[in-house]
Amino acid sequence: MASNKIILKTEGLTKHYGGVHALEDANFELRDGEHIAVVGDNGAGKSTFVRQITGVEQRTRGKVWFDGEEVNFNGPIEAREAGIETVFQNLALADDLDVPSNLFLGREKILVNLGPFSILDRRGMLEATEAGLKRTAVKIPNLSSTIRHMSGGQRQCVAIARSATFASKLIIMDEPTAALGVQETAQVENIIRSLKAQGVPLILVSHNLRQVFDLVDRIVVFRRGRIAANLNASEVDGNDVVAYITGVKGAEDESMAVA
Amino acid sequence: MAEATTKTSIATQMPPKAQKRHRPAELNALVGLVGIALVFEILGWIFQGQSFLVNTQRLSIMVLQVSVIGIIAVGVTQVIITGGIDLSSGSVVGATAMIAMSFAQVSTYPRAVFIEQGWVDLPVIVPIIVGLACGLLAGLINGLLIAYTKIPPFIATLGMMVTARGIAKWYTKGQPVSFPTEDFAAIGQGMMPVVIFLVIAVLFYLILKYTVYGKHTYAIGSNQDAARMSGINVERHLVLVYSIAGVLAGLAGMVVAARGLTAQSGMGLMYELDAIAMAVIGGVSLSGGRGSIIGTAIGMLIFGVIISGFTFLRLDAYYQEMIKGAIIVTAVVVDVWRQKRRALEA
Ligand SMILES: Nc1ncnc2c1ncn2[C@@H]1O[C@H](COP(=O)(O)OP(=O)(O)OP(=O)(O)O)[C@@H](O)[C@H]1O
Ligand SMILES: [Mg+2]
């Protein structure tokens, strides 16, 4: 169902924090329209992997290709401009702003261009927000109240809606449902499904195996900074994945686990 | 993946979380303003046998007294919304008053500085540009220090506070500078200070509400990391905000000098604290991200009512200062409470 075009590819991606080998020699591939889960124990290197791709940190070595070109992002903004939207593990929202302002933070729609004093297109941003939220099936009662008073789930939905609204080529979500209740998790999962339906590729970092099997095509298991397995979700079950996460499987020779 | 579209119904079933509507801080300040004014009104009838509020002359003097500091408070409000503070504005008023006035002096009187042959009256635009440039320079230095050396705003602007006061004294070795041209004096005569304040306040109310500058000002104060992650050039924006605060302090300096027809190096003493207090009383949170020019204007009027009310009741000026101090502390305590309550809710 997915086209064969490779959207994201890493080769030998490595990150050391001093003596900590947080990420070691990661070879990863994601094709157009594909949804991939990244799983692994705490400290396995999942977030580190995300930070190297999105330019939040500079990698120790390795190469990254995105959308057919080798890339070297200097920061998350460059990655975003290239078409990678990321929902980071620690949310990057401004509590005192309303939903449209958060969605368009740093890329406001403007009516009249006056440099820093450009006049905002408030109506345009509100309408685009409504449209974006509708598309992602997120329900938020009052768009013009500050997000400070929203529940964790609603805030998370704003962050996810932000990435979904602007997503051009790839979305990365680092544990988007980690702190959410049942209903809110369901809502986030629905957004992910609608992205799948739209053909937007996704990398989902998650500890929730039920969710992973529900949502994605492939599962990439991280263990101690290395990619321990690259599995087709329809060909394995939870026991297999747990075995790779804990090292029962693939432990003898971690370096040759990835095909 | 065929069931993708059918499951969206769950999302719409999510109960809308009860949105607790919070009373805006501006409204609290307004209630305070009305309350304080009514207290003086009642005391007026009891002790003076006349109305406090129904007296146009008293009211116009009242706004006139606070509007100069109000101009500063508009700049300080923006600084506080970014999560910073500006302690230098009072001293910048002093330095600007001295320097601008020296370019506004009439040529027929002995000049404080630039005693040269053939000096003529300079057109009013010259001292104005010089004054605004002085304010801009002070604000620019504040902004650059805070944005790029990461010195806390408190320290950076404290340094500017001492330095600018030093410049004000050094400029004429402590001598006052007097006798401005009529054109320059006009800036401070009559209700001009109030008019200038209103223009500045309305302008920045609109800017904060309707422009990208305003949006980014609130975003930086709300969550600086989020602002940076979203692509806002936080450093450049802070430089702009402190520069604007400096320019407004410079403007206030010229208004004070023009109003008094003389500039003294001690002018503007403690204005920075009054300006900060006006903002905080008006609901501008010291932790950043919240507040508005409307709130600050209400805070300014609260100050005005108190000063004018004490004069009206013929109470000693010492009491004014004590009460002012108590109000400032109260406003900050309320702000801290509000933050705590928010932290608990989050
Ligand atoms: N800035 C840093 N400096 C030093 N060590 C770090 C840094 N960031 C991460 N690490 C280490 O790198 C390893 C991988 O961390 P990472 O955050 O990628 O784990 P993770 O798989 O995302 O875990 P979790 O599931 O808990 O989010 C951990 O051992 C962590 O302590
Ligand atoms: Mg992580």
XYZ file of C-alpha atoms and ligand atoms in Angstrom:
637
model
C 0.000 0.000 0.000
C 2.862 2.386 0.613
C 4.826 3.647 -2.329
C 8.422 2.637 -2.469
C 9.895 6.070 -2.145
C 12.209 6.309 0.847
C 11.356 9.337 2.977
C 13.845 8.970 5.798
C 16.996 6.927 5.992
C 19.808 6.871 8.521
C 23.121 5.123 8.169
C 25.425 4.444 11.097
C 23.667 7.148 13.140
C 25.554 7.438 16.428
C 25.369 9.699 19.469
C 27.712 9.613 22.430
C 27.270 11.817 25.469
C 30.806 11.725 26.745
C 31.200 8.092 27.691
C 27.484 7.269 27.346
C 26.817 5.528 24.054
C 23.174 6.561 23.856
C 22.821 5.669 20.179
C 25.104 3.341 18.283
C 25.220 2.715 14.558
C 21.489 3.010 13.803
C 20.414 2.055 10.283
C 16.816 3.005 9.739
C 14.511 3.383 6.780
C 11.018 4.762 6.406
C 9.004 4.736 3.208
C 6.302 7.088 2.031
C 2.995 6.582 3.846
C 4.535 4.158 6.293
C 3.879 4.276 10.046
C 6.719 2.905 12.144
C 6.793 2.385 15.915
C 10.011 2.783 17.850
C 9.935 0.758 21.059
C 12.430 -0.134 23.764
C 13.105 0.137 27.480
C 13.715 3.403 29.295
C 17.070 4.733 28.249
C 17.242 2.546 25.149
C 18.003 5.571 23.009
C 14.634 6.266 21.401
C 14.464 9.960 22.226
C 18.129 10.311 21.397
C 17.393 8.881 17.960
C 14.591 11.441 17.486
C 16.821 14.300 18.595
C 19.525 13.406 16.077
C 17.081 13.249 13.171
C 15.399 16.533 14.027
C 18.607 18.443 14.625
C 17.858 19.197 18.278
C 21.322 17.794 18.914
C 24.278 17.257 16.625
C 25.127 13.611 16.013
C 28.501 12.091 16.779
C 28.609 10.413 13.386
C 26.450 8.818 10.735
C 24.364 10.077 7.856
C 20.723 11.078 7.467
C 18.778 11.350 4.233
C 15.408 13.004 4.117
C 13.171 13.189 1.070
C 15.923 12.125 -1.256
C 18.618 14.443 0.018
C 21.343 14.080 2.590
C 20.497 16.475 5.415
C 22.334 18.088 8.292
C 19.815 20.096 10.288
C 21.271 22.731 12.564
C 18.152 22.858 14.696
C 14.534 21.719 14.944
C 13.424 24.761 12.976
C 15.440 23.724 9.943
C 13.979 20.247 10.209
C 10.516 21.725 10.411
C 11.119 23.898 7.387
C 12.242 20.813 5.513
C 8.910 19.163 6.370
C 9.490 17.214 9.596
C 7.009 18.038 12.345
C 7.875 16.721 15.788
C 5.894 16.318 18.994
C 8.655 16.170 21.579
C 8.467 14.196 24.785
C 8.392 17.452 26.739
C 5.737 19.574 25.092
C 6.744 22.855 23.551
C 3.629 24.959 24.075
C 3.125 28.460 25.438
C 0.640 28.164 28.303
C -0.585 31.732 28.196
C -1.538 31.695 24.540
C -4.719 30.335 23.018
C -4.965 27.392 20.658
C -4.556 29.218 17.318
C -1.593 31.187 18.671
C 0.105 27.985 19.730
C -0.618 26.284 16.452
C 0.870 29.162 14.495
C 3.612 30.153 16.933
C 6.648 31.257 14.956
C 4.819 31.003 11.629
C 1.897 33.367 12.111
C -0.387 34.270 9.246
C -0.153 37.976 8.633
C -2.429 40.548 7.040
C 0.008 43.400 6.548
C 3.730 42.877 6.493
C 5.439 45.420 8.756
C 8.485 43.397 9.778
C 8.310 42.516 13.467
C 5.174 44.647 13.778
C 3.308 42.751 11.088
C -0.408 42.640 11.707
C -1.765 39.203 12.537
C -4.455 37.540 10.476
C -6.343 36.416 13.549
C -9.424 35.287 11.707
C -7.369 33.346 9.181
C -5.483 31.560 11.944
C -8.679 30.764 13.834
C -10.307 29.325 10.726
C -7.241 27.319 9.792
C -7.126 26.021 13.359
C -10.759 24.960 13.220
C -10.146 23.249 9.914
C -6.992 21.567 11.199
C -8.697 20.328 14.337
C -11.643 19.076 12.350
C -9.334 17.197 10.042
C -7.671 15.531 13.001
C -10.990 15.050 14.816
C -9.770 16.907 17.894
C -12.463 18.504 19.984
C -11.530 21.507 22.046
C -14.373 23.466 23.628
C -13.057 27.005 23.474
C -10.280 27.764 21.033
C -9.748 31.292 22.270
C -9.022 30.462 25.910
C -5.423 30.002 26.979
C -4.221 26.434 26.969
C -3.144 26.715 30.619
C -6.626 25.722 31.674
C -6.786 22.674 29.454
C -6.376 19.105 30.540
C -3.193 17.224 29.753
C -4.963 15.381 26.992
C -6.313 18.502 25.373
C -2.888 20.121 25.489
C -1.353 17.037 23.974
C -3.994 17.156 21.257
C -3.085 20.771 20.526
C 0.562 19.803 20.151
C -0.358 16.902 17.917
C -2.849 18.945 15.930
C -0.098 21.481 15.400
C 2.162 18.888 13.868
C -0.685 17.330 11.902
C -1.849 20.675 10.560
C 1.533 21.563 9.164
C 2.774 18.096 8.386
C 4.043 18.052 4.918
C 6.348 15.064 4.748
C 6.930 13.363 8.094
C 5.631 13.448 11.651
C 7.558 12.197 14.649
C 5.811 11.713 17.993
C 7.811 10.895 21.103
C 5.498 9.114 23.571
C 2.437 11.201 22.711
C 0.112 9.277 25.029
C 2.453 8.634 27.956
C 0.538 10.860 30.387
C -2.957 10.496 29.012
C -6.151 8.826 30.176
C -8.050 6.220 28.229
C -10.288 8.571 26.292
C -7.549 11.028 25.522
C -5.301 8.232 24.337
C -8.087 7.109 22.040
C -8.312 10.604 20.662
C -4.594 10.788 19.931
C -4.757 7.368 18.314
C -7.535 8.630 16.098
C -5.376 11.482 14.931
C -2.691 8.970 14.059
C -5.207 6.892 12.112
C -6.372 9.899 10.165
C -2.752 10.693 9.318
C -2.401 7.148 8.062
C -5.500 7.620 5.933
C -3.994 10.794 4.511
C -0.777 8.959 3.731
C 1.430 11.073 6.015
C 4.381 8.978 7.215
C 4.924 8.745 10.969
C 7.444 7.608 13.540
C 5.740 6.819 16.830
C 7.817 6.326 19.961
C 5.739 4.367 22.437
C 5.869 1.984 25.389
C 2.325 0.818 24.753
C 2.504 -2.413 22.726
C -1.273 -2.676 22.321
C -1.215 0.753 20.715
C 1.779 -0.092 18.580
C 0.132 -3.203 17.155
C -3.087 -1.274 16.595
C -1.514 1.531 14.672
C 1.675 0.819 12.815
C 3.077 -1.190 9.918
C 6.524 -1.857 11.287
C 8.117 -2.029 14.721
C 11.712 -1.071 15.314
C 13.086 -2.253 18.655
C 15.852 -0.281 20.376
C 17.996 -1.896 23.002
C 20.943 -0.259 24.744
C 21.392 2.320 22.010
C 21.245 -0.191 19.167
C 18.481 -1.228 16.837
C 17.834 -4.788 18.005
C 15.063 -5.690 15.575
C 13.077 -4.409 12.644
C 9.784 -6.279 12.564
C 6.741 -6.391 10.371
C 3.815 -5.746 12.731
C 1.572 -8.271 11.013
C 4.135 -11.080 11.305
C 4.977 -10.915 15.021
C 3.145 -10.795 18.334
C 3.682 -9.020 21.608
C 5.835 -11.810 23.027
C 8.307 -11.477 20.174
C 8.603 -7.740 20.656
C 9.042 -8.089 24.434
C 11.718 -10.689 23.802
C 13.649 -8.236 21.665
C 13.122 -5.359 24.115
C 14.431 -7.385 27.041
C 17.222 -8.988 25.040
C 16.011 -12.555 25.245
C 16.004 -12.590 21.494
C 18.775 -11.098 19.409
C 20.988 -10.760 22.467
C 23.766 -13.039 21.231
C 24.761 -10.675 18.441
C 23.056 -7.293 18.655
C 24.969 -5.773 15.799
C 23.582 -8.104 13.154
C 19.953 -7.840 14.195
C 19.077 -5.291 11.550
C 18.756 -6.438 7.985
C -6.234 -0.025 8.288
C -9.673 0.094 6.662
C -11.397 0.976 9.941
C -9.431 4.189 10.147
C -12.347 6.505 9.469
C -14.974 4.714 11.521
C -13.225 5.184 14.840
C -13.239 8.965 14.825
C -16.554 8.903 16.687
C -14.746 8.295 19.973
C -13.124 11.671 19.705
C -16.387 13.524 19.445
C -17.709 11.735 22.519
C -14.990 13.189 24.675
C -16.759 15.270 27.314
C -15.834 18.930 27.077
C -13.771 19.443 30.190
C -15.386 21.985 32.448
C -13.593 25.156 31.487
C -13.052 27.145 34.619
C -13.316 30.742 33.528
C -10.837 32.877 35.365
C -11.619 36.452 36.134
C -9.075 38.518 34.267
C -6.618 40.311 36.527
C -7.545 43.596 34.840
C -11.067 43.250 36.178
C -9.781 42.767 39.719
C -7.697 45.903 39.328
C -10.715 47.816 38.052
C -12.756 46.717 41.053
C -9.878 47.887 43.249
C -9.793 51.244 41.498
C -13.500 51.824 41.922
C -13.339 50.675 45.558
C -10.477 53.003 46.471
C -12.118 55.922 44.681
C -15.365 55.305 46.574
C -13.534 55.183 49.904
C -12.050 58.616 49.196
C -15.444 59.860 48.060
C -17.010 58.818 51.371
C -14.098 60.179 53.421
C -14.374 63.382 51.402
C -17.964 63.934 52.400
C -17.201 63.079 56.026
C -14.032 65.123 56.544
C -14.094 67.780 53.825
C -17.802 68.145 53.187
C -17.313 67.852 49.438
C -17.062 65.332 46.641
C -13.728 63.781 45.751
C -14.631 62.571 42.290
C -16.938 65.279 40.976
C -14.210 67.847 40.463
C -12.774 68.171 36.968
C -9.752 70.097 38.113
C -8.802 67.472 40.664
C -9.276 64.681 38.173
C -7.181 66.349 35.495
C -4.363 67.075 37.950
C -4.625 63.471 39.049
C -4.044 61.997 35.572
C -1.421 64.602 34.815
C 0.581 63.525 37.855
C 0.739 59.897 36.846
C 0.823 60.066 33.064
C 4.591 60.599 32.800
C 5.265 57.459 34.808
C 2.455 55.885 32.789
C 4.507 56.349 29.622
C 7.367 54.456 31.266
C 4.960 51.824 32.555
C 3.833 51.029 28.993
C 7.414 50.034 28.146
C 7.958 48.262 31.439
C 4.753 46.272 30.908
C 6.175 44.739 27.744
C 9.438 43.936 29.498
C 7.604 42.229 32.372
C 5.424 40.246 29.957
C 8.609 38.720 28.497
C 9.468 37.639 32.037
C 12.056 40.394 32.550
C 12.325 43.618 34.534
C 13.680 47.090 33.837
C 15.127 48.984 36.789
C 16.872 51.584 34.665
C 13.921 53.668 33.481
C 14.027 56.267 36.284
C 17.698 56.980 35.686
C 17.191 57.025 31.925
C 14.545 59.704 32.547
C 17.169 61.754 34.424
C 19.900 61.345 31.817
C 17.584 62.001 28.883
C 16.072 65.059 30.544
C 19.550 66.575 30.979
C 20.905 65.722 27.556
C 17.783 66.570 25.540
C 17.322 69.812 27.436
C 20.850 70.909 26.643
C 19.893 70.821 22.963
C 16.637 72.639 23.613
C 18.003 75.643 25.507
C 17.344 79.056 24.075
C 20.476 80.751 22.749
C 19.907 83.984 24.673
C 20.653 82.416 28.046
C 23.950 81.034 29.260
C 24.128 77.461 28.132
C 24.868 74.533 30.379
C 27.007 72.766 27.829
C 28.164 73.534 24.287
C 29.096 77.113 25.131
C 30.109 78.143 21.668
C 29.982 81.289 19.610
C 27.127 81.726 17.208
C 24.825 79.159 18.798
C 21.238 79.540 17.641
C 17.967 78.025 18.865
C 17.786 74.530 17.470
C 14.551 73.342 15.911
C 12.550 71.271 18.390
C 13.112 68.106 16.384
C 16.807 68.098 17.365
C 16.371 67.691 21.139
C 13.546 65.230 20.519
C 15.679 63.020 18.317
C 18.599 63.320 20.733
C 16.318 62.385 23.643
C 14.799 59.390 21.903
C 18.264 58.266 20.801
C 19.507 58.418 24.405
C 16.620 56.236 25.536
C 17.155 53.871 22.625
C 20.840 53.522 23.400
C 20.168 52.687 27.046
C 17.470 50.178 26.112
C 19.609 48.652 23.389
C 22.478 48.067 25.809
C 20.058 46.532 28.331
C 18.605 44.274 25.644
C 21.942 43.167 24.212
C 23.296 42.346 27.679
C 20.204 40.385 28.647
C 19.751 38.539 25.354
C 23.325 37.643 24.531
C 25.296 37.495 27.773
C 22.414 35.895 29.688
C 22.905 38.284 32.617
C 19.647 38.318 34.586
C 17.534 41.371 33.605
C 17.560 42.500 37.220
C 21.354 42.850 37.224
C 21.765 44.243 33.715
C 19.210 46.997 34.230
C 20.490 47.689 37.758
C 23.843 48.431 36.144
C 22.169 50.758 33.665
C 20.273 52.405 36.511
C 23.500 53.378 38.266
C 25.339 54.264 35.065
C 22.594 56.448 33.588
C 22.223 58.336 36.869
C 25.967 58.863 36.815
C 25.767 60.249 33.286
C 22.945 62.588 34.312
C 25.133 64.051 37.073
C 28.357 64.089 35.080
C 26.818 65.802 32.072
C 26.702 69.251 33.708
C 28.604 68.425 36.863
C 25.325 68.501 38.727
C 24.089 71.865 37.395
C 20.461 72.004 36.270
C 19.733 72.780 32.621
C 16.991 75.373 32.118
C 15.299 77.728 29.660
C 14.054 75.521 26.837
C 12.641 76.930 23.618
C 8.896 77.429 23.568
C 8.482 74.594 21.107
C 10.254 72.150 23.394
C 8.426 73.386 26.484
C 5.152 72.702 24.692
C 5.788 68.945 25.010
C 5.107 69.178 28.718
C 2.593 71.993 28.995
C -1.073 71.698 29.804
C -2.523 68.278 29.251
C 0.158 67.342 26.705
C 1.677 64.623 28.959
C -1.739 62.976 29.196
C -2.208 63.162 25.435
C 1.226 61.622 24.852
C 0.478 58.886 27.346
C -2.841 58.100 25.666
C -1.303 57.916 22.203
C 1.498 55.641 23.443
C -0.868 53.471 25.474
C -3.354 52.971 22.643
C -0.551 52.329 20.151
C 1.058 49.627 22.275
C -2.261 48.158 23.304
C -2.928 47.566 19.608
C 0.610 46.361 18.914
C 0.547 43.859 21.767
C -2.827 42.546 20.726
C -2.732 42.547 16.954
C 0.851 42.114 15.799
C 3.433 39.370 15.604
C 5.566 41.425 18.004
C 2.850 41.165 20.640
C 2.318 37.456 20.113
C 6.015 36.738 20.456
C 6.299 38.959 23.529
C 3.694 36.848 25.339
C 5.116 33.586 23.987
C 8.611 34.344 25.295
C 7.293 35.209 28.746
C 5.082 32.163 28.775
C 7.614 29.541 27.747
C 10.917 30.713 26.385
C 11.977 27.250 25.244
C 8.725 26.700 23.390
C 9.132 30.067 21.726
C 12.648 29.160 20.631
C 11.573 25.718 19.436
C 8.828 27.344 17.411
C 11.350 29.366 15.479
C 11.083 32.708 17.247
C 14.361 34.591 17.407
C 14.137 35.118 21.160
C 17.343 37.127 21.470
C 16.464 39.598 18.744
C 12.998 40.006 20.159
C 14.283 40.761 23.663
C 16.622 43.414 22.281
C 13.633 45.014 20.567
C 11.488 44.928 23.709
C 14.147 46.510 25.952
C 14.944 49.084 23.262
C 11.305 50.145 23.102
C 11.218 50.408 26.901
C 14.320 52.614 26.709
C 12.812 54.877 24.051
C 9.661 55.324 26.136
C 11.729 56.166 29.228
C 13.587 58.722 27.090
C 10.301 60.193 25.932
C 9.113 60.435 29.536
C 12.368 62.204 30.422
C 11.720 64.899 27.837
C 8.139 65.358 28.990
C 9.229 65.837 32.616
C 11.921 68.313 31.640
C 9.602 70.245 29.343
C 6.894 70.338 31.954
C 9.204 71.714 34.641
C 11.065 73.980 32.158
C 14.236 72.634 33.676
C 16.183 69.412 33.871
C 17.917 68.172 36.992
C 20.119 65.161 37.365
C 17.875 63.733 40.104
C 14.797 63.662 37.899
C 12.895 60.431 37.586
C 14.208 59.080 40.883
C 12.355 55.841 41.714
C 10.091 56.189 38.694
C 11.099 52.657 37.713
C 9.548 51.266 40.866
C 6.334 53.213 40.405
C 6.120 52.036 36.791
C 6.692 48.401 37.780
C 4.133 48.771 40.559
C 1.532 50.210 38.172
C 1.979 47.227 35.895
C 1.845 44.650 38.680
C -1.174 46.281 40.315
C -2.817 46.181 36.899
C -2.368 42.420 36.729
C 0.862 42.097 34.746
C 2.447 38.968 36.177
C 6.078 39.208 37.278
C 6.545 35.644 36.094
C 5.791 36.707 32.535
C 3.277 35.817 29.868
C 0.295 37.655 31.306
C -0.908 41.221 31.457
C -2.014 44.054 29.245
C -1.657 47.773 28.710
C -5.253 48.206 29.868
C -4.308 46.641 33.190
C -1.307 48.912 33.519
C -3.456 51.957 32.747
C -5.824 50.910 35.529
C -2.821 50.417 37.821
C -1.708 53.915 36.908
C -5.090 55.352 37.824
C -5.024 53.538 41.176
C -1.753 55.341 41.871
C -3.289 58.615 40.765
C -6.353 58.228 42.963
C -4.258 57.435 46.021
C -1.882 60.372 45.605
C -4.684 62.763 44.823
C -6.903 61.353 47.560
C -4.246 61.877 50.213
C -3.675 65.425 49.072
C -7.432 65.974 49.088
C -7.701 64.753 52.671
C -4.675 66.938 53.511
C -2.757 63.971 54.792
C 0.972 64.188 55.000
C 3.005 63.101 51.943
C 4.865 60.592 54.123
C 1.681 58.579 54.457
C 1.383 58.487 50.671
C 4.728 56.784 50.359
C 3.977 54.306 53.115
C 0.635 53.402 51.557
C 2.224 53.177 48.107
C 4.791 50.754 49.462
C 2.081 48.651 51.077
C 0.106 48.552 47.831
C 3.141 47.437 45.836
C 3.813 44.591 48.247
C 0.140 43.616 48.227
C 0.076 43.524 44.436
C 3.137 41.286 44.311
C 1.725 38.992 46.995
C -1.488 38.669 44.999
C 0.547 37.873 41.885
C 2.462 35.158 43.725
C -0.791 33.688 45.029
C -2.244 33.632 41.552
C 0.816 31.794 40.270
C 0.628 29.255 43.068
C -3.015 28.588 42.371
C -2.207 28.111 38.693
C 0.605 25.725 39.512
C -1.751 23.675 41.656
C -4.362 23.499 38.920
C -1.925 22.500 36.208
N 21.948 15.052 27.350
C 22.384 13.860 27.776
N 23.553 13.742 28.398
C 24.011 12.544 28.836
N 23.338 11.385 28.690
C 22.141 11.432 28.073
C 21.606 12.667 27.589
N 20.407 12.411 27.009
C 20.198 11.089 27.135
N 21.243 10.500 27.757
C 21.380 9.065 28.037
O 21.210 8.398 26.814
C 20.481 7.201 27.034
C 19.297 7.165 26.105
O 18.360 8.125 26.510
P 16.996 8.397 25.743
O 16.385 9.624 26.311
O 17.249 8.369 24.289
O 16.130 7.130 26.166
P 14.670 6.721 25.730
O 14.776 5.461 24.989
O 13.982 7.857 25.063
O 13.994 6.448 27.128
P 12.513 6.764 27.693
O 11.673 5.628 27.266
O 12.693 6.773 29.164
O 12.090 8.073 27.143
C 20.140 7.138 28.492
O 21.091 6.330 29.139
C 20.279 8.557 28.939
O 20.657 8.625 30.286
Mg 12.404 9.090 25.553
